[in-house]
mmCIF file of C-alpha atoms and ligand atoms in Angstrom:
data_model
loop_
_atom_site.group_PDB
_atom_site.id
_atom_site.type_symbol
_atom_site.label_atom_id
_atom_site.label_comp_id
_atom_site.label_asym_id
_atom_site.label_seq_id
_atom_site.Cartn_x
_atom_site.Cartn_y
_atom_site.Cartn_z
ATOM 1 C CA MET A 1 29.263 -1.778 10.035
ATOM 2 C CA ARG A 2 26.830 1.132 9.731
ATOM 3 C CA VAL A 3 23.452 0.500 8.117
ATOM 4 C CA GLY A 4 21.019 3.177 6.930
ATOM 5 C CA VAL A 5 17.251 2.642 6.870
ATOM 6 C CA LEU A 6 14.832 4.648 4.768
ATOM 7 C CA THR A 7 11.080 4.619 4.212
ATOM 8 C CA GLY A 8 9.757 5.927 0.872
ATOM 9 C CA GLY A 9 6.413 6.475 -0.844
ATOM 10 C CA GLY A 10 3.069 6.602 0.957
ATOM 11 C CA ASP A 11 3.233 5.685 4.636
ATOM 12 C CA CYS A 12 1.620 2.506 5.878
ATOM 13 C CA PRO A 13 0.881 0.835 9.222
ATOM 14 C CA GLY A 14 3.824 -1.379 10.185
ATOM 15 C CA LEU A 15 6.705 0.833 8.975
ATOM 16 C CA ASN A 16 7.771 1.601 12.545
ATOM 17 C CA ALA A 17 7.580 -2.085 13.431
ATOM 18 C CA VAL A 18 10.011 -2.852 10.572
ATOM 19 C CA ILE A 19 12.388 -0.093 11.762
ATOM 20 C CA ARG A 20 12.258 -1.460 15.320
ATOM 21 C CA ALA A 21 13.001 -5.012 14.095
ATOM 22 C CA VAL A 22 15.869 -3.916 11.834
ATOM 23 C CA VAL A 23 17.469 -1.960 14.690
ATOM 24 C CA ARG A 24 16.964 -4.729 17.265
ATOM 25 C CA LYS A 25 18.477 -7.393 15.007
ATOM 26 C CA GLY A 26 21.328 -5.177 13.760
ATOM 27 C CA GLU A 27 22.387 -3.775 17.131
ATOM 28 C CA ARG A 28 21.792 -6.747 19.423
ATOM 29 C CA ASP A 29 22.816 -9.691 17.211
ATOM 30 C CA PHE A 30 25.378 -8.167 14.865
ATOM 31 C CA GLY A 31 26.718 -5.166 16.825
ATOM 32 C CA TYR A 32 25.976 -2.809 13.915
ATOM 33 C CA GLU A 33 25.321 0.914 14.167
ATOM 34 C CA MET A 34 22.010 1.961 12.661
ATOM 35 C CA VAL A 35 20.944 5.302 11.203
ATOM 36 C CA GLY A 36 17.579 6.483 9.934
ATOM 37 C CA ILE A 37 17.566 8.484 6.696
ATOM 38 C CA LEU A 38 14.944 11.204 6.965
ATOM 39 C CA ASP A 39 12.050 11.578 4.524
ATOM 40 C CA GLY A 40 12.945 8.762 2.160
ATOM 41 C CA TRP A 41 15.526 9.263 -0.603
ATOM 42 C CA SER A 42 15.273 12.971 0.076
ATOM 43 C CA GLY A 43 17.328 12.604 3.309
ATOM 44 C CA LEU A 44 20.078 10.904 1.338
ATOM 45 C CA LEU A 45 20.078 13.654 -1.275
ATOM 46 C CA ASP A 46 20.232 16.434 1.357
ATOM 47 C CA ASP A 47 22.237 14.700 4.079
ATOM 48 C CA ARG A 48 19.593 14.438 6.784
ATOM 49 C CA ILE A 49 19.939 11.444 9.074
ATOM 50 C CA MET A 50 19.343 10.439 12.718
ATOM 51 C CA THR A 51 20.794 7.704 14.875
ATOM 52 C CA LEU A 52 18.576 4.733 15.665
ATOM 53 C CA THR A 53 19.239 2.635 18.732
ATOM 54 C CA VAL A 54 17.215 -0.078 20.464
ATOM 55 C CA GLU A 55 16.509 2.439 23.242
ATOM 56 C CA GLU A 56 15.250 5.063 20.772
ATOM 57 C CA CYS A 57 12.965 2.504 19.129
ATOM 58 C CA ARG A 58 11.073 1.565 22.285
ATOM 59 C CA GLY A 59 7.290 1.739 21.895
ATOM 60 C CA LEU A 60 7.408 1.630 18.093
ATOM 61 C CA LEU A 61 5.725 -1.739 17.511
ATOM 62 C CA PRO A 62 2.087 -0.519 17.613
ATOM 63 C CA ARG A 63 2.755 2.997 16.342
ATOM 64 C CA GLY A 64 1.413 3.973 12.903
ATOM 65 C CA GLY A 65 3.339 6.061 10.345
ATOM 66 C CA THR A 66 7.129 6.244 10.220
ATOM 67 C CA ILE A 67 9.331 8.031 12.743
ATOM 68 C CA ILE A 68 11.935 8.738 10.048
ATOM 69 C CA GLY A 69 9.439 10.338 7.654
ATOM 70 C CA THR A 70 8.773 9.525 4.025
ATOM 71 C CA SER A 71 8.481 11.203 0.622
ATOM 72 C CA ARG A 72 8.188 10.296 -3.036
ATOM 73 C CA TYR A 73 11.459 12.041 -4.029
ATOM 74 C CA GLN A 74 13.939 9.796 -5.841
ATOM 75 C CA PRO A 75 17.616 10.237 -6.783
ATOM 76 C CA PHE A 76 16.870 9.899 -10.502
ATOM 77 C CA MET A 77 14.680 13.009 -10.479
ATOM 78 C CA TYR A 78 17.934 15.024 -10.394
ATOM 79 C CA ASP A 79 20.924 15.045 -12.782
ATOM 80 C CA ASP A 80 23.305 15.009 -9.803
ATOM 81 C CA GLY A 81 21.076 12.706 -7.676
ATOM 82 C CA MET A 82 23.364 9.666 -7.650
ATOM 83 C CA ALA A 83 26.446 11.802 -7.000
ATOM 84 C CA ARG A 84 24.705 13.333 -3.946
ATOM 85 C CA VAL A 85 23.641 9.897 -2.719
ATOM 86 C CA ARG A 86 27.204 8.575 -2.988
ATOM 87 C CA ALA A 87 28.706 11.644 -1.303
ATOM 88 C CA ASN A 88 26.275 11.488 1.635
ATOM 89 C CA LEU A 89 26.697 7.744 2.101
ATOM 90 C CA GLU A 90 30.441 8.306 2.251
ATOM 91 C CA ARG A 91 30.213 11.364 4.534
ATOM 92 C CA ASN A 92 28.120 9.374 7.031
ATOM 93 C CA ALA A 93 30.152 6.166 6.646
ATOM 94 C CA ILE A 94 27.029 4.201 5.713
ATOM 95 C CA ASP A 95 28.003 0.780 4.353
ATOM 96 C CA ALA A 96 24.598 -0.551 3.321
ATOM 97 C CA LEU A 97 20.965 0.499 3.064
ATOM 98 C CA ILE A 98 17.634 -1.093 3.926
ATOM 99 C CA VAL A 99 15.011 0.496 1.697
ATOM 100 C CA ILE A 100 11.384 0.076 2.769
ATOM 101 C CA GLY A 101 8.912 1.070 0.082
ATOM 102 C CA GLY A 102 6.367 0.278 -2.572
ATOM 103 C CA GLU A 103 6.820 -0.121 -6.322
ATOM 104 C CA GLY A 104 8.168 3.449 -6.878
ATOM 105 C CA THR A 105 10.694 3.390 -4.028
ATOM 106 C CA LEU A 106 11.807 -0.170 -4.793
ATOM 107 C CA SER A 107 12.211 0.584 -8.532
ATOM 108 C CA ALA A 108 14.514 3.441 -7.532
ATOM 109 C CA ALA A 109 16.290 1.059 -5.104
ATOM 110 C CA SER A 110 16.871 -1.411 -7.909
ATOM 111 C CA ARG A 111 18.488 1.307 -10.054
ATOM 112 C CA VAL A 112 20.539 2.629 -7.114
ATOM 113 C CA HIS A 113 21.782 -0.913 -6.513
ATOM 114 C CA GLU A 114 22.726 -1.228 -10.208
ATOM 115 C CA GLU A 115 24.848 1.898 -9.619
ATOM 116 C CA GLY A 116 26.839 -0.118 -7.090
ATOM 117 C CA ILE A 117 25.193 0.792 -3.768
ATOM 118 C CA PRO A 118 24.723 -2.225 -1.432
ATOM 119 C CA LEU A 119 21.083 -2.417 -0.370
ATOM 120 C CA VAL A 120 18.197 -4.719 0.528
ATOM 121 C CA GLY A 121 14.511 -3.920 -0.122
ATOM 122 C CA VAL A 122 11.458 -4.415 2.087
ATOM 123 C CA PRO A 123 8.039 -4.282 0.351
ATOM 124 C CA LYS A 124 5.364 -2.090 1.932
ATOM 125 C CA THR A 125 2.018 -0.771 0.788
ATOM 126 C CA ILE A 126 -1.547 -1.028 1.927
ATOM 127 C CA ASP A 127 -2.438 -1.757 -1.729
ATOM 128 C CA ASN A 128 -0.567 -5.124 -1.634
ATOM 129 C CA ASP A 129 0.479 -4.617 -5.264
ATOM 130 C CA VAL A 130 4.269 -5.164 -5.067
ATOM 131 C CA GLY A 131 5.418 -8.021 -7.318
ATOM 132 C CA GLY A 132 7.496 -10.915 -5.990
ATOM 133 C CA THR A 133 5.656 -11.145 -2.659
ATOM 134 C CA GLU A 134 2.231 -12.559 -1.868
ATOM 135 C CA ARG A 135 1.686 -10.032 0.896
ATOM 136 C CA THR A 136 2.873 -6.590 2.000
ATOM 137 C CA PHE A 137 2.401 -5.305 5.537
ATOM 138 C CA GLY A 138 -0.218 -2.579 5.960
ATOM 139 C CA PHE A 139 -2.694 -4.430 3.756
ATOM 140 C CA ASP A 140 -4.358 -6.331 6.595
ATOM 141 C CA THR A 141 -4.807 -3.129 8.602
ATOM 142 C CA ALA A 142 -6.332 -1.318 5.630
ATOM 143 C CA VAL A 143 -8.754 -4.210 4.992
ATOM 144 C CA GLN A 144 -9.804 -4.172 8.647
ATOM 145 C CA ILE A 145 -10.396 -0.405 8.618
ATOM 146 C CA ALA A 146 -12.417 -0.659 5.383
ATOM 147 C CA THR A 147 -14.419 -3.618 6.728
ATOM 148 C CA ASP A 148 -15.256 -1.748 9.941
ATOM 149 C CA ALA A 149 -16.437 1.211 7.836
ATOM 150 C CA ILE A 150 -18.601 -1.022 5.609
ATOM 151 C CA ASP A 151 -20.160 -2.647 8.698
ATOM 152 C CA ARG A 152 -21.144 0.805 9.927
ATOM 153 C CA LEU A 153 -22.468 1.873 6.532
ATOM 154 C CA HIS A 154 -24.826 -1.148 6.429
ATOM 155 C CA THR A 155 -26.942 0.112 9.321
ATOM 156 C CA THR A 156 -27.296 3.661 8.044
ATOM 157 C CA ALA A 157 -27.953 2.367 4.496
ATOM 158 C CA GLU A 158 -30.721 0.103 5.811
ATOM 159 C CA SER A 159 -32.284 2.862 7.900
ATOM 160 C CA HIS A 160 -32.616 5.132 4.861
ATOM 161 C CA ASN A 161 -33.075 2.536 2.081
ATOM 162 C CA ARG A 162 -29.989 3.891 0.363
ATOM 163 C CA VAL A 163 -27.179 2.712 -1.848
ATOM 164 C CA MET A 164 -23.812 3.490 -0.247
ATOM 165 C CA VAL A 165 -20.818 3.724 -2.558
ATOM 166 C CA VAL A 166 -17.554 3.281 -0.634
ATOM 167 C CA GLU A 167 -14.233 4.134 -2.247
ATOM 168 C CA VAL A 168 -11.125 2.374 -0.955
ATOM 169 C CA MET A 169 -7.466 2.675 -1.982
ATOM 170 C CA GLY A 170 -5.956 0.471 -4.676
ATOM 171 C CA ARG A 171 -4.565 2.353 -7.655
ATOM 172 C CA HIS A 172 -3.529 -0.611 -9.815
ATOM 173 C CA VAL A 173 -5.093 -3.575 -8.028
ATOM 174 C CA GLY A 174 -8.261 -4.376 -6.123
ATOM 175 C CA HIS A 175 -6.971 -6.352 -3.133
ATOM 176 C CA ILE A 176 -8.405 -3.985 -0.497
ATOM 177 C CA ALA A 177 -11.729 -3.637 -2.357
ATOM 178 C CA THR A 178 -12.092 -7.384 -2.870
ATOM 179 C CA TRP A 179 -11.159 -8.419 0.678
ATOM 180 C CA ALA A 180 -13.097 -5.658 2.431
ATOM 181 C CA GLY A 181 -16.016 -6.151 0.042
ATOM 182 C CA MET A 182 -16.166 -9.867 0.819
ATOM 183 C CA ALA A 183 -15.654 -9.348 4.548
ATOM 184 C CA GLY A 184 -18.268 -6.582 4.651
ATOM 185 C CA GLY A 185 -20.892 -8.301 2.484
ATOM 186 C CA ALA A 186 -20.799 -5.803 -0.413
ATOM 187 C CA THR A 187 -23.512 -5.954 -3.044
ATOM 188 C CA VAL A 188 -21.008 -5.210 -5.826
ATOM 189 C CA THR A 189 -17.229 -4.620 -5.818
ATOM 190 C CA LEU A 190 -15.399 -2.784 -8.607
ATOM 191 C CA VAL A 191 -11.651 -3.306 -9.098
ATOM 192 C CA PRO A 192 -8.975 -1.929 -11.456
ATOM 193 C CA GLU A 193 -8.265 -5.401 -12.868
ATOM 194 C CA GLU A 194 -11.700 -5.640 -14.535
ATOM 195 C CA PRO A 195 -13.256 -2.523 -16.141
ATOM 196 C CA PHE A 196 -16.868 -2.297 -14.992
ATOM 197 C CA ASP A 197 -20.093 -1.938 -16.932
ATOM 198 C CA ILE A 198 -22.339 0.578 -15.157
ATOM 199 C CA ASP A 199 -25.431 -1.075 -16.703
ATOM 200 C CA GLU A 200 -24.471 -4.371 -15.047
ATOM 201 C CA VAL A 201 -23.925 -2.592 -11.704
ATOM 202 C CA CYS A 202 -27.360 -0.935 -11.929
ATOM 203 C CA ASP A 203 -29.028 -4.200 -13.032
ATOM 204 C CA ALA A 204 -27.544 -5.970 -9.997
ATOM 205 C CA LEU A 205 -28.846 -3.267 -7.649
ATOM 206 C CA THR A 206 -32.285 -3.258 -9.283
ATOM 207 C CA ARG A 207 -32.499 -7.066 -9.024
ATOM 208 C CA ARG A 208 -31.582 -6.937 -5.348
ATOM 209 C CA HIS A 209 -33.979 -4.142 -4.514
ATOM 210 C CA GLY A 210 -36.702 -5.927 -6.535
ATOM 211 C CA ARG A 211 -36.355 -8.851 -4.145
ATOM 212 C CA GLY A 212 -37.387 -6.661 -1.246
ATOM 213 C CA ARG A 213 -33.944 -5.403 -0.157
ATOM 214 C CA TYR A 214 -33.707 -1.646 -0.188
ATOM 215 C CA ALA A 215 -30.147 -1.000 0.836
ATOM 216 C CA SER A 216 -26.867 -1.865 -0.889
ATOM 217 C CA ILE A 217 -23.148 -1.348 -0.488
ATOM 218 C CA VAL A 218 -21.005 -0.822 -3.585
ATOM 219 C CA VAL A 219 -17.238 -0.978 -2.927
ATOM 220 C CA VAL A 220 -15.072 0.786 -5.511
ATOM 221 C CA ALA A 221 -11.277 0.724 -5.677
ATOM 222 C CA GLU A 222 -9.923 4.195 -6.468
ATOM 223 C CA GLY A 223 -8.275 2.823 -9.628
ATOM 224 C CA ALA A 224 -11.432 1.128 -10.978
ATOM 225 C CA LEU A 225 -12.447 2.307 -14.460
ATOM 226 C CA PRO A 226 -15.565 1.894 -16.579
ATOM 227 C CA LYS A 227 -15.482 -0.165 -19.777
ATOM 228 C CA LYS A 228 -14.400 1.937 -22.757
ATOM 229 C CA GLY A 229 -17.262 3.727 -24.489
ATOM 230 C CA THR A 230 -19.624 3.521 -21.486
ATOM 231 C CA ILE A 231 -19.239 6.521 -19.162
ATOM 232 C CA GLU A 232 -16.788 9.407 -19.241
ATOM 233 C CA VAL A 233 -14.176 9.738 -16.485
ATOM 234 C CA GLN A 234 -11.816 12.718 -16.173
ATOM 235 C CA GLU A 235 -8.052 12.188 -16.173
ATOM 236 C CA PRO A 236 -6.796 12.605 -12.570
ATOM 237 C CA PRO A 237 -4.398 15.452 -11.724
ATOM 238 C CA VAL A 238 -0.706 14.655 -11.252
ATOM 239 C CA ASP A 239 1.215 15.647 -8.095
ATOM 240 C CA GLN A 240 4.719 17.174 -7.909
ATOM 241 C CA TYR A 241 6.303 13.721 -8.194
ATOM 242 C CA GLY A 242 4.453 12.842 -11.401
ATOM 243 C CA HIS A 243 2.154 10.548 -9.409
ATOM 244 C CA LYS A 244 -1.515 10.454 -10.473
ATOM 245 C CA ARG A 245 -3.708 11.701 -7.626
ATOM 246 C CA LEU A 246 -6.579 9.257 -7.705
ATOM 247 C CA GLY A 247 -9.814 9.463 -5.771
ATOM 248 C CA GLY A 248 -13.309 10.381 -6.806
ATOM 249 C CA ILE A 249 -14.429 7.542 -9.082
ATOM 250 C CA CYS A 250 -17.094 6.816 -6.438
ATOM 251 C CA ASN A 251 -18.792 10.134 -7.289
ATOM 252 C CA VAL A 252 -19.135 9.124 -10.933
ATOM 253 C CA VAL A 253 -20.435 5.672 -9.968
ATOM 254 C CA ALA A 254 -22.882 7.094 -7.405
ATOM 255 C CA SER A 255 -24.369 9.726 -9.700
ATOM 256 C CA GLU A 256 -24.824 7.162 -12.496
ATOM 257 C CA ILE A 257 -26.528 4.752 -10.078
ATOM 258 C CA GLU A 258 -28.881 7.426 -8.793
ATOM 259 C CA ALA A 259 -29.707 8.704 -12.287
ATOM 260 C CA ARG A 260 -30.280 5.245 -13.780
ATOM 261 C CA THR A 261 -32.057 3.476 -10.899
ATOM 262 C CA GLY A 262 -33.658 6.282 -8.929
ATOM 263 C CA PHE A 263 -32.256 4.806 -5.697
ATOM 264 C CA GLU A 264 -31.018 7.418 -3.264
ATOM 265 C CA THR A 265 -27.225 7.080 -3.180
ATOM 266 C CA ARG A 266 -24.460 8.433 -0.956
ATOM 267 C CA VAL A 267 -20.663 8.248 -1.164
ATOM 268 C CA THR A 268 -17.927 7.642 1.408
ATOM 269 C CA VAL A 269 -14.252 8.033 0.494
ATOM 270 C CA LEU A 270 -12.139 6.259 3.113
ATOM 271 C CA GLY A 271 -8.890 7.754 1.784
ATOM 272 C CA HIS A 272 -5.923 8.110 4.112
ATOM 273 C CA VAL A 273 -7.851 6.793 7.119
ATOM 274 C CA GLN A 274 -6.889 3.386 5.682
ATOM 275 C CA ARG A 275 -3.190 4.213 6.111
ATOM 276 C CA GLY A 276 -3.324 5.711 9.571
ATOM 277 C CA GLY A 277 -3.121 4.375 13.088
ATOM 278 C CA THR A 278 -1.932 1.209 14.684
ATOM 279 C CA PRO A 279 -1.203 -1.933 12.611
ATOM 280 C CA THR A 280 -3.200 -5.131 13.170
ATOM 281 C CA SER A 281 -1.422 -7.986 14.931
ATOM 282 C CA LEU A 282 -0.936 -9.734 11.577
ATOM 283 C CA ASP A 283 0.803 -6.643 10.144
ATOM 284 C CA ARG A 284 2.943 -6.239 13.273
ATOM 285 C CA VAL A 285 4.184 -9.808 12.895
ATOM 286 C CA LEU A 286 4.813 -9.536 9.142
ATOM 287 C CA SER A 287 6.642 -6.201 9.603
ATOM 288 C CA THR A 288 8.784 -7.649 12.370
ATOM 289 C CA TRP A 289 9.551 -10.772 10.320
ATOM 290 C CA PHE A 290 10.467 -8.635 7.274
ATOM 291 C CA GLY A 291 12.680 -6.345 9.385
ATOM 292 C CA VAL A 292 14.663 -9.185 10.929
ATOM 293 C CA ALA A 293 14.997 -10.945 7.524
ATOM 294 C CA ALA A 294 16.185 -7.717 5.866
ATOM 295 C CA MET A 295 18.891 -7.236 8.506
ATOM 296 C CA GLU A 296 19.965 -10.861 8.066
ATOM 297 C CA ALA A 297 20.118 -10.343 4.284
ATOM 298 C CA VAL A 298 22.424 -7.346 4.829
ATOM 299 C CA HIS A 299 24.572 -9.401 7.207
ATOM 300 C CA ASP A 300 24.793 -12.187 4.601
ATOM 301 C CA GLY A 301 25.661 -9.698 1.849
ATOM 302 C CA LYS A 302 22.520 -10.515 -0.175
ATOM 303 C CA TYR A 303 22.505 -7.093 -1.800
ATOM 304 C CA GLY A 304 20.086 -6.380 -4.624
ATOM 305 C CA SER A 305 17.461 -8.571 -3.010
ATOM 306 C CA MET A 306 14.090 -7.915 -1.386
ATOM 307 C CA VAL A 307 12.484 -9.796 1.466
ATOM 308 C CA ALA A 308 9.174 -11.361 0.450
ATOM 309 C CA PHE A 309 6.353 -13.455 1.853
ATOM 310 C CA ARG A 310 5.855 -16.624 -0.172
ATOM 311 C CA GLY A 311 4.128 -19.866 0.724
ATOM 312 C CA GLY A 312 3.873 -18.953 4.389
ATOM 313 C CA GLU A 313 7.585 -18.084 4.776
ATOM 314 C CA VAL A 314 9.730 -14.970 4.498
ATOM 315 C CA VAL A 315 12.352 -15.425 1.771
ATOM 316 C CA THR A 316 14.605 -13.185 -0.311
ATOM 317 C CA VAL A 317 13.983 -12.599 -4.024
ATOM 318 C CA PRO A 318 15.931 -10.502 -6.559
ATOM 319 C CA LEU A 319 14.796 -6.855 -6.388
ATOM 320 C CA ALA A 320 14.741 -6.692 -10.166
ATOM 321 C CA ASP A 321 12.166 -9.520 -10.332
ATOM 322 C CA ALA A 322 10.020 -7.866 -7.679
ATOM 323 C CA VAL A 323 9.768 -4.504 -9.389
ATOM 324 C CA GLY A 324 9.148 -5.932 -12.855
ATOM 325 C CA SER A 325 5.536 -6.886 -12.246
ATOM 326 C CA LEU A 326 2.553 -6.129 -10.030
ATOM 327 C CA ASN A 327 0.749 -8.477 -7.668
ATOM 328 C CA TYR A 328 -2.804 -8.551 -9.052
ATOM 329 C CA THR A 329 -5.895 -9.820 -7.243
ATOM 330 C CA SER A 330 -6.431 -13.528 -7.811
ATOM 331 C CA PRO A 331 -9.038 -14.074 -10.573
ATOM 332 C CA GLU A 332 -10.266 -17.031 -8.506
ATOM 333 C CA LEU A 333 -10.933 -14.767 -5.504
ATOM 334 C CA LEU A 334 -12.709 -12.246 -7.747
ATOM 335 C CA ARG A 335 -14.860 -15.102 -9.118
ATOM 336 C CA THR A 336 -15.658 -16.219 -5.568
ATOM 337 C CA ALA A 337 -16.580 -12.654 -4.552
ATOM 338 C CA ARG A 338 -19.004 -12.467 -7.482
ATOM 339 C CA THR A 339 -21.069 -15.349 -5.984
ATOM 340 C CA PHE A 340 -22.330 -12.845 -3.405
ATOM 341 C CA PHE A 341 -22.994 -9.873 -5.699
ATOM 342 C CA ALA A 342 -26.571 -8.482 -5.622
HETATM 343 O O1 F6P B 401 0.446 3.891 -0.799
HETATM 344 C C1 F6P B 401 -0.367 3.635 -1.906
HETATM 345 C C2 F6P B 401 -1.513 4.537 -1.884
HETATM 346 O O2 F6P B 401 -2.166 4.294 -0.677
HETATM 347 C C3 F6P B 401 -2.469 4.428 -3.067
HETATM 348 O O3 F6P B 401 -3.467 3.510 -2.938
HETATM 349 C C4 F6P B 401 -2.991 5.829 -3.191
HETATM 350 O O4 F6P B 401 -3.444 6.091 -4.501
HETATM 351 C C5 F6P B 401 -1.812 6.627 -2.832
HETATM 352 O O5 F6P B 401 -1.097 5.876 -1.896
HETATM 353 C C6 F6P B 401 -2.143 8.004 -2.306
HETATM 354 O O6 F6P B 401 -1.014 8.563 -1.751
HETATM 355 P P1 F6P B 401 -0.743 10.076 -1.388
HETATM 356 O O7 F6P B 401 -2.051 10.770 -1.342
HETATM 357 O O8 F6P B 401 -0.089 9.988 -0.062
HETATM 358 O O9 F6P B 401 0.168 10.589 -2.435
#
């Protein structure tokens, strides 16, 4: 049997660890041949693949990014997309696919599977927003990077009596903002799940500073939005894949804070730093567990499924269920975080 692996969407720490695990399990335990499809679905559309052996995957466990490349291209962007996918699978004698991606890549995987292609999904994203799984790999690393940054911002904020507004990733959900905000002792955290009221944010900062504290950290998820009718926010531009390019809400929040409170305010956008570099040990383990489970699912013919982390175990769930909904931040955790605001 010959199994193809592809990584789609934004990269994320732990992708290489999944590839390594898939190859190790497939080659050593099942005697399969493994190939990497280059640059996500795009490599399957244009017939670009590479062989993947245990030898070639040495040293991958701690390495960030993805050695097979990634993109946001999908077969359904083209009228002849599925025909090209079928032809290239046949030309390369690929019997099954392991598709590692976030909501966009996995939605495409679900449709490709409905077209009769045998595949298994693996959820990835630093945002941790994929439905059907409690956790995606990459999230823990991103939270650690954001927490380290917040720790550093505390000392400079205190030295200058400033408000520091830190923007983290999270287009639909506020997992990174909430976890890093709690871990870093944020004064206020703003998430996409709950539109914010800038007056409440400024009141919280004024209360805190009135108690003799002159520095604050405000953590903002890139997808956070103000309550309707409060402040104006521009529609973000859209990239070549039709994907909204977020980033910059922190500038709006910071200028409103400075104008309304008079506190000197600075912004930090963590951006792609959160996706780069080596995965944490937790993400290495989850990636490895997902990779082995995905290969086992292929071996067992569990096509149309996705590996998922639920209740402390890795299980398989139907891909269709996983892509139908998002994994939002727990309202209970958001309530707990609020105990420490201001
Ligand atoms: O992978 C998800 C994500 O990290 C989002 O939080 C972010 O909005 C997006 O990727 C940015 O991706 P890119 O700039 O690579 O298109």
